[in-house]
GROMACS .gro file of C-alpha atoms in nm:
model
  363
    1MET     CA    1  13.352  -2.077  -6.031
    2PRO     CA    2  13.216  -2.432  -6.039
    3VAL     CA    3  12.883  -2.522  -6.159
    4ASN     CA    4  12.721  -2.688  -5.869
    5LYS     CA    5  12.405  -2.807  -5.995
    6ILE     CA    6  12.328  -3.089  -6.255
    7THR     CA    7  12.320  -2.930  -6.617
    8THR     CA    8  12.125  -3.149  -6.848
    9ILE     CA    9  12.170  -3.107  -7.243
   10LYS     CA   10  11.918  -3.304  -7.452
   11THR     CA   11  12.062  -3.479  -7.761
   12ASN     CA   12  11.864  -3.663  -8.031
   13LYS     CA   13  11.798  -3.962  -7.874
   14SER     CA   14  11.966  -3.919  -7.520
   15GLU     CA   15  12.091  -3.674  -7.249
   16ILE     CA   16  12.405  -3.548  -7.122
   17PHE     CA   17  12.440  -3.467  -6.743
   18ILE     CA   18  12.715  -3.224  -6.625
   19GLY     CA   19  12.815  -3.176  -6.255
   20GLU     CA   20  12.940  -3.297  -5.936
   21GLN     CA   21  12.629  -3.509  -5.839
   22VAL     CA   22  12.574  -3.695  -6.148
   23LEU     CA   23  12.693  -4.025  -6.007
   24GLY     CA   24  12.384  -3.990  -5.779
   25LEU     CA   25  12.171  -3.969  -6.083
   26LEU     CA   26  12.342  -4.255  -6.262
   27ALA     CA   27  12.199  -4.498  -5.990
   28GLU     CA   28  11.857  -4.415  -6.104
   29TYR     CA   29  11.954  -4.526  -6.472
   30LEU     CA   30  12.095  -4.865  -6.358
   31ARG     CA   31  11.756  -4.990  -6.233
   32PRO     CA   32  11.617  -5.144  -6.543
   33TYR     CA   33  11.945  -5.326  -6.616
   34GLN     CA   34  11.992  -5.500  -6.247
   35ALA     CA   35  11.763  -5.797  -6.387
   36SER     CA   36  12.038  -5.854  -6.646
   37LYS     CA   37  12.408  -5.779  -6.633
   38ILE     CA   38  12.600  -5.461  -6.614
   39PHE     CA   39  12.969  -5.446  -6.734
   40VAL     CA   40  13.220  -5.142  -6.696
   41LEU     CA   41  13.493  -5.113  -6.933
   42VAL     CA   42  13.814  -4.945  -6.782
   43ASP     CA   43  14.182  -4.914  -6.879
   44GLU     CA   44  14.451  -4.935  -6.615
   45ASN     CA   45  14.408  -4.558  -6.527
   46THR     CA   46  14.064  -4.535  -6.474
   47LEU     CA   47  14.059  -4.877  -6.289
   48GLU     CA   48  14.315  -4.700  -6.023
   49HIS     CA   49  14.192  -4.361  -6.023
   50CYS     CA   50  13.799  -4.349  -6.105
   51MET     CA   51  13.640  -4.694  -6.050
   52PRO     CA   52  13.685  -4.653  -5.654
   53THR     CA   53  13.478  -4.347  -5.687
   54LEU     CA   54  13.234  -4.484  -5.904
   55LEU     CA   55  13.193  -4.796  -5.648
   56LEU     CA   56  13.165  -4.570  -5.342
   57GLU     CA   57  12.882  -4.339  -5.504
   58VAL     CA   58  12.706  -4.601  -5.698
   59SER     CA   59  12.613  -4.942  -5.500
   60ALA     CA   60  12.423  -5.089  -5.773
   61LEU     CA   61  12.788  -5.146  -5.940
   62HIS     CA   62  12.924  -5.369  -5.674
   63GLN     CA   63  12.789  -5.622  -5.863
   64ALA     CA   64  12.915  -5.534  -6.198
   65GLU     CA   65  13.181  -5.708  -6.399
   66ILE     CA   66  13.468  -5.491  -6.467
   67ILE     CA   67  13.647  -5.551  -6.803
   68GLU     CA   68  14.013  -5.392  -6.803
   69ILE     CA   69  14.224  -5.305  -7.141
   70ASP     CA   70  14.534  -5.132  -7.189
   71SER     CA   71  14.509  -4.765  -7.222
   72GLY     CA   72  14.634  -4.577  -7.557
   73GLU     CA   73  14.514  -4.535  -7.907
   74GLU     CA   74  14.730  -4.822  -8.024
   75ASN     CA   75  14.478  -5.043  -7.866
   76LYS     CA   76  14.166  -4.913  -8.040
   77THR     CA   77  14.155  -5.179  -8.277
   78LEU     CA   78  13.941  -5.465  -8.397
   79GLU     CA   79  14.152  -5.721  -8.236
   80ILE     CA   80  14.066  -5.582  -7.908
   81CYS     CA   81  13.708  -5.561  -7.987
   82TYR     CA   82  13.706  -5.924  -8.076
   83GLN     CA   83  13.866  -5.986  -7.745
   84LEU     CA   84  13.578  -5.775  -7.576
   85TRP     CA   85  13.302  -5.938  -7.772
   86LYS     CA   86  13.417  -6.287  -7.654
   87THR     CA   87  13.444  -6.165  -7.295
   88LEU     CA   88  13.081  -6.052  -7.301
   89ALA     CA   89  12.971  -6.375  -7.447
   90ALA     CA   90  13.178  -6.559  -7.174
   91TYR     CA   91  12.993  -6.370  -6.917
   92HIS     CA   92  12.659  -6.467  -7.080
   93ALA     CA   93  12.581  -6.091  -7.160
   94ASP     CA   94  12.223  -6.092  -7.326
   95ARG     CA   95  12.036  -5.816  -7.517
   96ASN     CA   96  11.934  -5.661  -7.196
   97ALA     CA   97  12.304  -5.633  -7.081
   98LEU     CA   98  12.459  -5.271  -7.024
   99LEU     CA   99  12.835  -5.151  -7.082
  100ILE     CA  100  12.936  -4.859  -6.909
  101ASN     CA  101  13.239  -4.702  -7.075
  102LEU     CA  102  13.446  -4.537  -6.806
  103GLY     CA  103  13.747  -4.372  -6.958
  104GLY     CA  104  13.867  -4.129  -7.241
  105GLY     CA  105  13.807  -4.106  -7.607
  106VAL     CA  106  13.940  -4.466  -7.681
  107ILE     CA  107  13.710  -4.630  -7.430
  108THR     CA  108  13.399  -4.445  -7.520
  109ASP     CA  109  13.466  -4.481  -7.905
  110MET     CA  110  13.547  -4.833  -7.861
  111GLY     CA  111  13.312  -4.926  -7.599
  112GLY     CA  112  13.029  -4.785  -7.776
  113PHE     CA  113  13.123  -4.976  -8.094
  114VAL     CA  114  13.144  -5.295  -7.918
  115ALA     CA  115  12.795  -5.243  -7.754
  116SER     CA  116  12.642  -5.125  -8.064
  117THR     CA  117  12.742  -5.450  -8.262
  118TYR     CA  118  12.721  -5.727  -7.983
  119LYS     CA  119  12.411  -5.916  -8.051
  120ARG     CA  120  12.316  -5.656  -8.282
  121GLY     CA  121  12.319  -5.395  -8.004
  122ILE     CA  122  12.325  -5.371  -7.627
  123ASP     CA  123  12.275  -5.041  -7.440
  124PHE     CA  124  12.562  -4.836  -7.322
  125ILE     CA  125  12.662  -4.537  -7.094
  126ASN     CA  126  12.931  -4.317  -7.127
  127ILE     CA  127  13.127  -4.186  -6.809
  128PRO     CA  128  13.397  -3.980  -6.986
  129THR     CA  129  13.711  -3.931  -6.759
  130THR     CA  130  13.933  -3.696  -6.989
  131LEU     CA  131  13.885  -3.326  -7.102
  132LEU     CA  132  13.883  -3.470  -7.461
  133ALA     CA  133  13.621  -3.718  -7.387
  134GLN     CA  134  13.397  -3.488  -7.155
  135ALA     CA  135  13.419  -3.212  -7.395
  136ASP     CA  136  13.416  -3.376  -7.717
  137ALA     CA  137  13.470  -3.763  -7.789
  138SER     CA  138  13.199  -3.907  -7.575
  139VAL     CA  139  12.926  -3.691  -7.731
  140GLY     CA  140  12.756  -3.712  -8.062
  141GLY     CA  141  12.682  -4.073  -8.101
  142LYS     CA  142  13.029  -4.165  -8.296
  143THR     CA  143  13.160  -4.484  -8.205
  144GLY     CA  144  13.448  -4.661  -8.359
  145VAL     CA  145  13.805  -4.810  -8.401
  146ASP     CA  146  14.124  -4.778  -8.611
  147LEU     CA  147  14.197  -4.974  -8.891
  148ASP     CA  148  14.560  -5.040  -8.994
  149GLY     CA  149  14.648  -4.707  -8.814
  150ILE     CA  150  14.397  -4.513  -9.022
  151LYS     CA  151  14.176  -4.327  -8.729
  152ASN     CA  152  13.810  -4.440  -8.680
  153SER     CA  153  13.779  -4.644  -9.034
  154VAL     CA  154  13.541  -4.873  -8.874
  155GLY     CA  155  13.233  -4.755  -8.666
  156VAL     CA  156  12.879  -4.680  -8.655
  157PHE     CA  157  12.660  -4.396  -8.527
  158LYS     CA  158  12.478  -4.504  -8.212
  159GLU     CA  159  12.406  -4.264  -7.917
  160PRO     CA  160  12.456  -4.407  -7.547
  161LYS     CA  161  12.157  -4.445  -7.309
  162GLY     CA  162  12.319  -4.125  -7.120
  163ILE     CA  163  12.630  -3.945  -7.084
  164PHE     CA  164  12.728  -3.862  -6.721
  165ILE     CA  165  13.009  -3.584  -6.692
  166TYR     CA  166  13.163  -3.617  -6.352
  167THR     CA  167  13.416  -3.327  -6.377
  168ASN     CA  168  13.602  -3.421  -6.068
  169PHE     CA  169  13.780  -3.687  -6.250
  170LEU     CA  170  13.960  -3.422  -6.424
  171GLN     CA  171  14.168  -3.379  -6.131
  172THR     CA  172  14.370  -3.715  -6.221
  173LEU     CA  173  14.488  -3.601  -6.560
  174ASN     CA  174  14.823  -3.494  -6.601
  175LYS     CA  175  14.902  -3.162  -6.833
  176LYS     CA  176  14.943  -3.354  -7.159
  177GLU     CA  177  14.586  -3.493  -7.123
  178VAL     CA  178  14.430  -3.155  -7.034
  179LEU     CA  179  14.617  -2.994  -7.351
  180SER     CA  180  14.475  -3.277  -7.568
  181GLY     CA  181  14.120  -3.206  -7.456
  182PHE     CA  182  14.159  -2.836  -7.473
  183ALA     CA  183  14.258  -2.856  -7.845
  184GLU     CA  184  13.886  -2.992  -7.921
  185VAL     CA  185  13.730  -2.688  -7.705
  186LEU     CA  186  13.930  -2.414  -7.905
  187LYS     CA  187  13.827  -2.604  -8.223
  188HIS     CA  188  13.454  -2.578  -8.113
  189SER     CA  189  13.491  -2.194  -8.075
  190LEU     CA  190  13.676  -2.138  -8.390
  191ILE     CA  191  13.396  -2.308  -8.618
  192LYS     CA  192  13.104  -2.162  -8.436
  193ASP     CA  193  13.152  -1.914  -8.142
  194ALA     CA  194  13.395  -1.608  -8.174
  195ASN     CA  195  13.310  -1.500  -7.835
  196HIS     CA  196  13.391  -1.818  -7.680
  197TRP     CA  197  13.730  -1.814  -7.861
  198LYS     CA  198  13.801  -1.445  -7.692
  199LYS     CA  199  13.723  -1.621  -7.345
  200LEU     CA  200  13.937  -1.905  -7.413
  201SER     CA  201  14.220  -1.679  -7.523
  202SER     CA  202  14.206  -1.488  -7.226
  203ILE     CA  203  14.253  -1.769  -6.959
  204SER     CA  204  14.548  -1.939  -6.812
  205LEU     CA  205  14.537  -2.291  -6.819
  206SER     CA  206  14.746  -2.329  -6.522
  207GLU     CA  207  14.475  -2.141  -6.288
  208VAL     CA  208  14.158  -2.306  -6.432
  209HIS     CA  209  14.079  -2.568  -6.167
  210HIS     CA  210  13.699  -2.581  -6.270
  211TRP     CA  211  13.628  -2.692  -6.615
  212GLU     CA  212  13.232  -2.715  -6.587
  213ALA     CA  213  13.152  -2.397  -6.745
  214PHE     CA  214  13.410  -2.466  -7.043
  215ILE     CA  215  13.271  -2.795  -7.092
  216ILE     CA  216  12.915  -2.700  -7.104
  217ASP     CA  217  13.004  -2.431  -7.365
  218ALA     CA  218  13.197  -2.667  -7.594
  219ILE     CA  219  12.920  -2.938  -7.551
  220ARG     CA  220  12.631  -2.686  -7.636
  221ILE     CA  221  12.820  -2.586  -7.962
  222LYS     CA  222  12.891  -2.951  -8.063
  223ASN     CA  223  12.533  -3.056  -7.981
  224GLU     CA  224  12.371  -2.793  -8.195
  225ILE     CA  225  12.551  -2.910  -8.497
  226VAL     CA  226  12.475  -3.247  -8.434
  227LEU     CA  227  12.116  -3.228  -8.368
  228ASN     CA  228  12.087  -3.053  -8.692
  229ASP     CA  229  12.314  -3.326  -8.888
  230PRO     CA  230  12.330  -3.645  -8.679
  231PHE     CA  231  12.493  -3.858  -8.928
  232GLU     CA  232  12.732  -3.586  -9.095
  233GLN     CA  233  12.572  -3.538  -9.415
  234GLY     CA  234  12.634  -3.178  -9.404
  235GLU     CA  235  12.691  -2.915  -9.112
  236ARG     CA  236  12.838  -3.165  -8.875
  237LYS     CA  237  13.144  -3.199  -9.117
  238LEU     CA  238  13.212  -2.853  -8.969
  239LEU     CA  239  13.350  -3.049  -8.660
  240ASN     CA  240  13.648  -3.204  -8.864
  241PHE     CA  241  13.835  -2.868  -8.876
  242GLY     CA  242  14.199  -2.931  -8.795
  243HIS     CA  243  14.146  -3.330  -8.825
  244THR     CA  244  14.202  -3.396  -9.194
  245ILE     CA  245  14.589  -3.285  -9.132
  246GLY     CA  246  14.550  -3.367  -8.760
  247HIS     CA  247  14.435  -3.729  -8.792
  248ALA     CA  248  14.711  -3.764  -9.062
  249ILE     CA  249  14.969  -3.646  -8.822
  250GLU     CA  250  14.841  -3.857  -8.527
  251SER     CA  251  14.821  -4.172  -8.756
  252TYR     CA  252  15.182  -4.107  -8.851
  253SER     CA  253  15.313  -4.058  -8.496
  254LEU     CA  254  15.118  -4.359  -8.363
  255LEU     CA  255  15.323  -4.541  -8.617
  256HIS     CA  256  15.657  -4.413  -8.604
  257ASP     CA  257  15.704  -4.229  -8.254
  258GLU     CA  258  15.849  -4.389  -7.937
  259THR     CA  259  15.587  -4.154  -7.753
  260PRO     CA  260  15.316  -4.090  -8.003
  261LEU     CA  261  15.123  -3.750  -8.008
  262LYS     CA  262  14.820  -3.715  -7.805
  263HIS     CA  263  14.488  -3.669  -8.031
  264GLY     CA  264  14.470  -3.293  -7.932
  265GLU     CA  265  14.839  -3.221  -7.980
  266ALA     CA  266  14.802  -3.352  -8.349
  267ILE     CA  267  14.471  -3.168  -8.393
  268ALA     CA  268  14.647  -2.841  -8.259
  269ILE     CA  269  14.895  -2.906  -8.539
  270GLY     CA  270  14.628  -2.980  -8.799
  271MET     CA  271  14.446  -2.652  -8.702
  272LEU     CA  272  14.758  -2.451  -8.774
  273CYS     CA  273  14.796  -2.595  -9.105
  274GLU     CA  274  14.446  -2.559  -9.217
  275SER     CA  275  14.414  -2.210  -9.078
  276TYR     CA  276  14.688  -2.126  -9.309
  277ILE     CA  277  14.473  -2.322  -9.598
  278SER     CA  278  14.190  -2.112  -9.489
  279LYS     CA  279  14.382  -1.785  -9.531
  280ARG     CA  280  14.523  -1.892  -9.876
  281LYS     CA  281  14.180  -2.029 -10.003
  282ASN     CA  282  13.867  -1.930  -9.769
  283GLY     CA  283  13.911  -1.557  -9.703
  284LEU     CA  284  14.072  -1.607  -9.347
  285THR     CA  285  14.246  -1.262  -9.263
  286ALA     CA  286  14.619  -1.267  -9.218
  287SER     CA  287  14.546  -1.096  -8.857
  288ALA     CA  288  14.287  -1.380  -8.749
  289LEU     CA  289  14.564  -1.640  -8.879
  290LYS     CA  290  14.818  -1.457  -8.663
  291GLU     CA  291  14.571  -1.457  -8.382
  292ILE     CA  292  14.516  -1.842  -8.412
  293THR     CA  293  14.871  -1.913  -8.449
  294THR     CA  294  14.988  -1.716  -8.170
  295LEU     CA  295  14.749  -1.867  -7.914
  296ILE     CA  296  14.801  -2.231  -8.014
  297THR     CA  297  15.178  -2.207  -8.030
  298SER     CA  298  15.195  -2.053  -7.703
  299ILE     CA  299  15.008  -2.354  -7.545
  300TYR     CA  300  15.145  -2.662  -7.751
  301ASP     CA  301  15.494  -2.788  -7.798
  302ALA     CA  302  15.651  -2.777  -8.154
  303TYR     CA  303  15.675  -3.106  -8.336
  304ILE     CA  304  15.909  -3.140  -8.627
  305ILE     CA  305  15.752  -3.272  -8.922
  306ASP     CA  306  16.040  -3.388  -9.164
  307ASP     CA  307  15.943  -3.327  -9.522
  308SER     CA  308  16.076  -3.672  -9.603
  309THR     CA  309  15.744  -3.771  -9.428
  310TYR     CA  310  15.506  -3.568  -9.656
  311HIS     CA  311  15.433  -3.824  -9.884
  312GLU     CA  312  15.320  -4.029  -9.616
  313LEU     CA  313  15.117  -3.783  -9.456
  314ILE     CA  314  14.947  -3.702  -9.798
  315GLU     CA  315  14.879  -4.067  -9.852
  316LEU     CA  316  14.717  -4.099  -9.510
  317MET     CA  317  14.501  -3.791  -9.570
  318LYS     CA  318  14.378  -3.937  -9.890
  319ASN     CA  319  14.237  -4.238  -9.677
  320ASP     CA  320  14.049  -4.023  -9.469
  321LYS     CA  321  13.707  -4.131  -9.451
  322LYS     CA  322  13.552  -3.766  -9.509
  323ASN     CA  323  13.706  -3.768  -9.858
  324GLU     CA  324  13.505  -3.809 -10.178
  325GLY     CA  325  13.653  -3.968 -10.486
  326ALA     CA  326  14.002  -3.861 -10.524
  327GLU     CA  327  13.998  -3.519 -10.357
  328ILE     CA  328  14.118  -3.435 -10.008
  329ASN     CA  329  13.819  -3.244  -9.835
  330PHE     CA  330  13.865  -3.002  -9.561
  331THR     CA  331  13.655  -2.759  -9.343
  332LEU     CA  332  13.795  -2.431  -9.341
  333LEU     CA  333  13.765  -2.096  -9.145
  334SER     CA  334  13.629  -1.795  -9.320
  335LYS     CA  335  13.675  -1.604  -9.019
  336ILE     CA  336  13.726  -1.690  -8.627
  337GLY     CA  337  13.382  -1.827  -8.533
  338LYS     CA  338  13.270  -1.945  -8.886
  339ALA     CA  339  13.357  -2.228  -9.102
  340ASP     CA  340  13.289  -2.393  -9.431
  341TYR     CA  341  13.278  -2.775  -9.521
  342ASN     CA  342  13.353  -2.959  -9.833
  343LYS     CA  343  13.642  -2.758  -9.963
  344SER     CA  344  13.861  -2.965 -10.163
  345VAL     CA  345  14.221  -2.859 -10.160
  346ASP     CA  346  14.520  -2.958 -10.380
  347VAL     CA  347  14.810  -3.141 -10.262
  348ASP     CA  348  15.058  -2.857 -10.332
  349LEU     CA  349  14.859  -2.624 -10.109
  350VAL     CA  350  14.860  -2.882  -9.831
  351LEU     CA  351  15.234  -2.933  -9.858
  352GLU     CA  352  15.269  -2.556  -9.849
  353SER     CA  353  15.076  -2.555  -9.509
  354LEU     CA  354  15.311  -2.828  -9.368
  355ASN     CA  355  15.587  -2.588  -9.454
  356TYR     CA  356  15.417  -2.315  -9.255
  357TYR     CA  357  15.413  -2.518  -8.961
  358ASN     CA  358  15.750  -2.606  -8.969
  359ALA     CA  359  15.872  -2.239  -9.027
  360LEU     CA  360  15.701  -2.154  -8.694
  361ASN     CA  361  15.935  -2.384  -8.544
  362SER     CA  362  16.240  -2.264  -8.676
  363ASP     CA  363  16.180  -1.908  -8.581
   0.00000   0.00000   0.00000
């Protein structure tokens, strides 16, 4: 059932608003910025599918400057940031200006970084439009861009002035985008909430038409962790489950595949491999590994990882910003709903996990 009221979740320095009436609340947030300039960062998809609704619901944005970039992770670069900084300067954005990020994880990550660094920081608001961004990417105060194919190598911690999650925007998504976001929802349950995992395991994605309750659960799990550790000194590292291997596969796919994997598709592979490592190294039971494997492989298509690419994947993992020294750091499950961070894993076991994933696709 849909959640009709606005749900508010308080973060360290901001608030997240979720529901079908949040755009009306957004208008109140814009009042302090109307004496300066308001900018809206979009890509071609959100310009077409989401911006008309925003303009219809929020009259204060009729005078806003719209900045469009091309969609896709390949555009999440310092070169695009440079163009955005130049555009803000050309339109005389001062330190009282506001940047609204209307889009998925690329837009909210990069828009937040651009705003946080322009004139040493202007305010920004996130309006996430994908399931990935609504359930995960726009929440937590991480901003950043990729560097030479390495995910999120340059960035800062900076919370937006507010996050407005208008779930009706999800109706514009195709299946691949929904699956990409659902991987992060699954991850949140695996690291922190076994009951939420059971709930997710029992649903049919094709029959889910209202996502509010699932998004709220995912955000509450993530926000609880971030409140305790906003700058990823300890507990927040739990959120990296699936990402050490997943980010390497995503970076590889971005560099080599004609149609690169979506973020969540790569993270799903990472969660399978890292669940295998969890069984071998961190006490995850064989039955739990089978349960995780059965669900994820029933949702996500197989992706063949040729063993000739293993060396490149290992090098990408060694460049992961979570590492300390020469070791590859992982977050590993001890059971469904509980994880441990700062677990170093040797390369042979990582390769074994990639072989485990490939074996699943040869059955």
